[in-house]
PDB file of C-alpha atoms in Angstrom:
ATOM      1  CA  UNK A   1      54.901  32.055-111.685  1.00  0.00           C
ATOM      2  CA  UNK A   2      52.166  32.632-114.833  1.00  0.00           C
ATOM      3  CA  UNK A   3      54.771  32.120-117.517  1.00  0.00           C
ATOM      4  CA  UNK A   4      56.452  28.890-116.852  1.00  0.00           C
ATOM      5  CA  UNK A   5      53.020  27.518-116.400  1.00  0.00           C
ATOM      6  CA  UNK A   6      51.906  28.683-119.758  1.00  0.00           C
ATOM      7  CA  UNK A   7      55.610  27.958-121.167  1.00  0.00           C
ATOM      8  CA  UNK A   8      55.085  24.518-119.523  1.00  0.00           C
ATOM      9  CA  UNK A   9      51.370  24.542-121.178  1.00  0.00           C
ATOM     10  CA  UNK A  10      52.847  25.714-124.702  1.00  0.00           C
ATOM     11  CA  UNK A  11      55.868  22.800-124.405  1.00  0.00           C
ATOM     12  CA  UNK A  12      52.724  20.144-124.034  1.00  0.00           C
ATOM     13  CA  UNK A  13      50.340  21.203-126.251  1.00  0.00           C
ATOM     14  CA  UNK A  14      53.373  21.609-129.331  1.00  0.00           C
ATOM     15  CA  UNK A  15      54.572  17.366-127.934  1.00  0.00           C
ATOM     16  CA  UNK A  16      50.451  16.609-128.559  1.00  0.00           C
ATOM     17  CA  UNK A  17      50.402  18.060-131.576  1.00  0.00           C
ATOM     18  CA  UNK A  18      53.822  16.433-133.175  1.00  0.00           C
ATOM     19  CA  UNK A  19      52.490  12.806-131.631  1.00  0.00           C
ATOM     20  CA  UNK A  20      48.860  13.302-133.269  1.00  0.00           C
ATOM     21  CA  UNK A  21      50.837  14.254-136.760  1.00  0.00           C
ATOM     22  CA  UNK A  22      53.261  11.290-136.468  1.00  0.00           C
ATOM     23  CA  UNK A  23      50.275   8.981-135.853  1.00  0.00           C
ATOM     24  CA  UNK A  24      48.246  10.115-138.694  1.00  0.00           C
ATOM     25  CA  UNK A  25      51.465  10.081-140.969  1.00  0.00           C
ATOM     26  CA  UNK A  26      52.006   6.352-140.050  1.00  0.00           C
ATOM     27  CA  UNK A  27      48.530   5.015-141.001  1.00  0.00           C
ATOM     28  CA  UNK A  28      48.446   6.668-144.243  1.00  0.00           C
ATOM     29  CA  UNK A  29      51.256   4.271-145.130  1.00  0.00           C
ATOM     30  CA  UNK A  30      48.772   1.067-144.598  1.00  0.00           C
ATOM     31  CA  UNK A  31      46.282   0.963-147.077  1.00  0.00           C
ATOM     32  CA  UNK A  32      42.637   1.203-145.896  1.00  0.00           C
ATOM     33  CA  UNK A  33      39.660  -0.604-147.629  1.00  0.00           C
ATOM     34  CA  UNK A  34      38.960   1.800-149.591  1.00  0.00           C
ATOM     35  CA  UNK A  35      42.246   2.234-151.021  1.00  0.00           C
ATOM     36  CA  UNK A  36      42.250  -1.039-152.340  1.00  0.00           C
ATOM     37  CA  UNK A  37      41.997  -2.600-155.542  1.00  0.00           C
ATOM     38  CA  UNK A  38      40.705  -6.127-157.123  1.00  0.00           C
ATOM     39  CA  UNK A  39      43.032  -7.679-159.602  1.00  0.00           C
ATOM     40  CA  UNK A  40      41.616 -11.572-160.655  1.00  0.00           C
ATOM     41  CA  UNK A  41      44.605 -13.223-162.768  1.00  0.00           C
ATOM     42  CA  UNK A  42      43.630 -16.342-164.556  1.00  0.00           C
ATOM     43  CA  UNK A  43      46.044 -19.107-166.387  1.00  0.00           C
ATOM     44  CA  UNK A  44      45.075 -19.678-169.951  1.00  0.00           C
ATOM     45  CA  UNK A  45      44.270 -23.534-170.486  1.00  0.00           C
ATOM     46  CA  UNK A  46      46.704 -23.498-173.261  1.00  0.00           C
ATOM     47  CA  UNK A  47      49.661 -22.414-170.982  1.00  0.00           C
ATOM     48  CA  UNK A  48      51.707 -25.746-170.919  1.00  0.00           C
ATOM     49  CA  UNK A  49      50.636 -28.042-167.627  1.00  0.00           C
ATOM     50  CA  UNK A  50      54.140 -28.832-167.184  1.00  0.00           C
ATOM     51  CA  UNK A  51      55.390 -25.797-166.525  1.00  0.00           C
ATOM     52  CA  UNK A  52      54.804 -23.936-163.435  1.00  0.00           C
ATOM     53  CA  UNK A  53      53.185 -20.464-163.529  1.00  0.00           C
ATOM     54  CA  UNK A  54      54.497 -17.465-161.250  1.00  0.00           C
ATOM     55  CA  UNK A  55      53.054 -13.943-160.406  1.00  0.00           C
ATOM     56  CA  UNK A  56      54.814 -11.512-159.109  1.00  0.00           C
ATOM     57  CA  UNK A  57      53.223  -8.479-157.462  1.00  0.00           C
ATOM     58  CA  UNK A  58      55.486  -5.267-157.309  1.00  0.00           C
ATOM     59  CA  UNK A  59      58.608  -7.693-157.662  1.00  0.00           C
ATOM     60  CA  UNK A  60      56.913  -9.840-154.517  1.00  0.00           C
ATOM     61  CA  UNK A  61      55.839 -13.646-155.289  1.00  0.00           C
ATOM     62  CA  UNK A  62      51.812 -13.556-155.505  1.00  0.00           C
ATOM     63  CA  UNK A  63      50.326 -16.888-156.733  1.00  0.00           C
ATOM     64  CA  UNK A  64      51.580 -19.638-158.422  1.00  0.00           C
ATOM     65  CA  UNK A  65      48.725 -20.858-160.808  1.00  0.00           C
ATOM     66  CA  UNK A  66      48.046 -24.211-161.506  1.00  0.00           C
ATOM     67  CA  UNK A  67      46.510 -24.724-165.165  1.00  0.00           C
ATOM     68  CA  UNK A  68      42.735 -23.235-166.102  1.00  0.00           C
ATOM     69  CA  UNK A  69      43.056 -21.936-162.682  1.00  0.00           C
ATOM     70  CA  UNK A  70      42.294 -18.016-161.678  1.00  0.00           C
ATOM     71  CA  UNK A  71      43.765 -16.082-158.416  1.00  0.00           C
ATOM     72  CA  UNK A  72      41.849 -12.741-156.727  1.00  0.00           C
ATOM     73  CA  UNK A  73      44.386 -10.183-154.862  1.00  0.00           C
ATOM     74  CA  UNK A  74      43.269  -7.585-152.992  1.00  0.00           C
ATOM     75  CA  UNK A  75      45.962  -4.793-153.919  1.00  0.00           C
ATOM     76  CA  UNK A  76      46.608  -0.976-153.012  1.00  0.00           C
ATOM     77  CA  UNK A  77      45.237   1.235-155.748  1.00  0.00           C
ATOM     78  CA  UNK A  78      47.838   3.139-157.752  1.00  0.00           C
ATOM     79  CA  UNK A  79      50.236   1.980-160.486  1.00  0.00           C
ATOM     80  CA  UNK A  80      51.787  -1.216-159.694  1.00  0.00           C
ATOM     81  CA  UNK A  81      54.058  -3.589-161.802  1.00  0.00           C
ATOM     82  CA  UNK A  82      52.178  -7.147-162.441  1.00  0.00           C
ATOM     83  CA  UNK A  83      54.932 -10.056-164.071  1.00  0.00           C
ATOM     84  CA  UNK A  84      54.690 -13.882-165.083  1.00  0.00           C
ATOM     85  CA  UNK A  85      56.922 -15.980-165.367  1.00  0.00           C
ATOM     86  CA  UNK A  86      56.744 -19.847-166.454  1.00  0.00           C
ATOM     87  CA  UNK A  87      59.146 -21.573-163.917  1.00  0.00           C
ATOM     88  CA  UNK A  88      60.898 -24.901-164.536  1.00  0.00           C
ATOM     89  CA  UNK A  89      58.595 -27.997-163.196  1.00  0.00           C
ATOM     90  CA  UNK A  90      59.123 -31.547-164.717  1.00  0.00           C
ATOM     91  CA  UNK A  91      58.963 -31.490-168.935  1.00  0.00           C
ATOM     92  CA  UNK A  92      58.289 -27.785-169.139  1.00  0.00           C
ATOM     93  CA  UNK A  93      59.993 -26.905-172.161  1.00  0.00           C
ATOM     94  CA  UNK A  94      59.317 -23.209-171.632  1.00  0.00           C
ATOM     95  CA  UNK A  95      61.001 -22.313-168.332  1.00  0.00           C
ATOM     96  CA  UNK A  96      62.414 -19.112-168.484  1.00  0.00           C
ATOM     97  CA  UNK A  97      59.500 -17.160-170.156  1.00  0.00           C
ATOM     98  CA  UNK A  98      58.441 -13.994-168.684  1.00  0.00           C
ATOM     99  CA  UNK A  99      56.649 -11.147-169.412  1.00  0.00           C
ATOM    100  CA  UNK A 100      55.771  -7.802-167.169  1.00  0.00           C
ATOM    101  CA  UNK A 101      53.420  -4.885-167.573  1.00  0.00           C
ATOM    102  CA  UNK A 102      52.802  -1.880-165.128  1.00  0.00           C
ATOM    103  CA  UNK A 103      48.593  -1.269-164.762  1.00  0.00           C
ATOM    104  CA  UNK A 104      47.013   1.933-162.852  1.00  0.00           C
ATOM    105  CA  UNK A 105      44.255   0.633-160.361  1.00  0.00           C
ATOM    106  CA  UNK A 106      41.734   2.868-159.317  1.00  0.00           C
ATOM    107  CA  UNK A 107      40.383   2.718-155.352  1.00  0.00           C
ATOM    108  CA  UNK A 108      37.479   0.018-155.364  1.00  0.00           C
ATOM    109  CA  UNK A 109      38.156  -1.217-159.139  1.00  0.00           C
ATOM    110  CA  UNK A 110      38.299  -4.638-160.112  1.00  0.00           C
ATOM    111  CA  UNK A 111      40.375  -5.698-162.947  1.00  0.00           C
ATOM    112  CA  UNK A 112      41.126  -8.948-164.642  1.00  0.00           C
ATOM    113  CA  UNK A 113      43.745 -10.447-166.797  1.00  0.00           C
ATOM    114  CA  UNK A 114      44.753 -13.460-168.461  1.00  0.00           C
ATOM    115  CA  UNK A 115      48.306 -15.028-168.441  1.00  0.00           C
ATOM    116  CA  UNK A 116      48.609 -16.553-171.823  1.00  0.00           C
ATOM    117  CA  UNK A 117      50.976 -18.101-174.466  1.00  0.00           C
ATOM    118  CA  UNK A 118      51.127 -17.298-178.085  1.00  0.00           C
ATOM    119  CA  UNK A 119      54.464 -18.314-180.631  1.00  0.00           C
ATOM    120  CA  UNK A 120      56.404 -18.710-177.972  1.00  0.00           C
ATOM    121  CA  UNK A 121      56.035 -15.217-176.056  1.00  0.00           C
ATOM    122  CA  UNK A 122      54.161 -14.983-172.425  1.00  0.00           C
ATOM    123  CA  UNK A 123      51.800 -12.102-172.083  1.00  0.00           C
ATOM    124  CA  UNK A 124      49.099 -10.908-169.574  1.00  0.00           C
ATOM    125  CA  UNK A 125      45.768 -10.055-171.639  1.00  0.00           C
ATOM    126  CA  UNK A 126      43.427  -7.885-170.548  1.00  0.00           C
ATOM    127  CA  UNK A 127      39.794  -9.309-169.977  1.00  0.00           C
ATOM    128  CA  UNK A 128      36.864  -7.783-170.169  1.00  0.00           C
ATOM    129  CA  UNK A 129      34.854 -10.074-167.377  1.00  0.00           C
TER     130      UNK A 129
END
């Protein structure tokens, strides 16, 4: 009678044990706050009005910046690709522009950039405030 209660006992505590991994293992997908990052993207005044600016987060549509105008994403830490792209709206004779970078965040960091427009070519520049 002792050993299928303790085989019984052994079966439940090994079930606990798997669920308590499984559960841990599923929130370390979702980043917490303080695996988070601060990336502020601003639009460059010189960046055609016409023309409609679009970031892209990891491939994902992020903001679409209106001109002079800055957007703040809260974003996991780690590498992640950053691309703008100057979309067709009204005159813009620039549709079609794009330009991509990949950045490593740090947990807690806050870094800013600057989509701007030189000869022709779209970039994001670094800033230092």
């Amino acid at each position: 009678m002792r050993i299928p209660i303790l085989l019984a006992s052994l079966y439940l505590s090994l079930g606990l044990s798997q669920a308590e991994s499984r559960e841990t293992g599923e929130s370390e997908l979702r980043p917490t706050a303080e695996h988070m990052a601060q990336l502020v993207i601003g639009r460059d005044r010189k960046v055609p009005n016409a023309c409609a600016v679009e970031l892209f987060v990891e491939n994902q549509p992020a903001a679409q910046l209106p001109g002079g105008e800055s957007v703040s994403l809260e974003v996991p830490a780690g590498t992640l690709n950053l691309r703008a792209r100057l979309k067709s709206a009204g005159s813009c004779d620039a549709a079609g522009l794009a330009s991509g970078q990949s950045i490593l965040l740090k947990p807690g960091e806050t870094r800013r950039y600057q989509i701007m427009l030189d000869n022709h070519a779209l970039f994001l520049a670094p800033q230092l405030h």
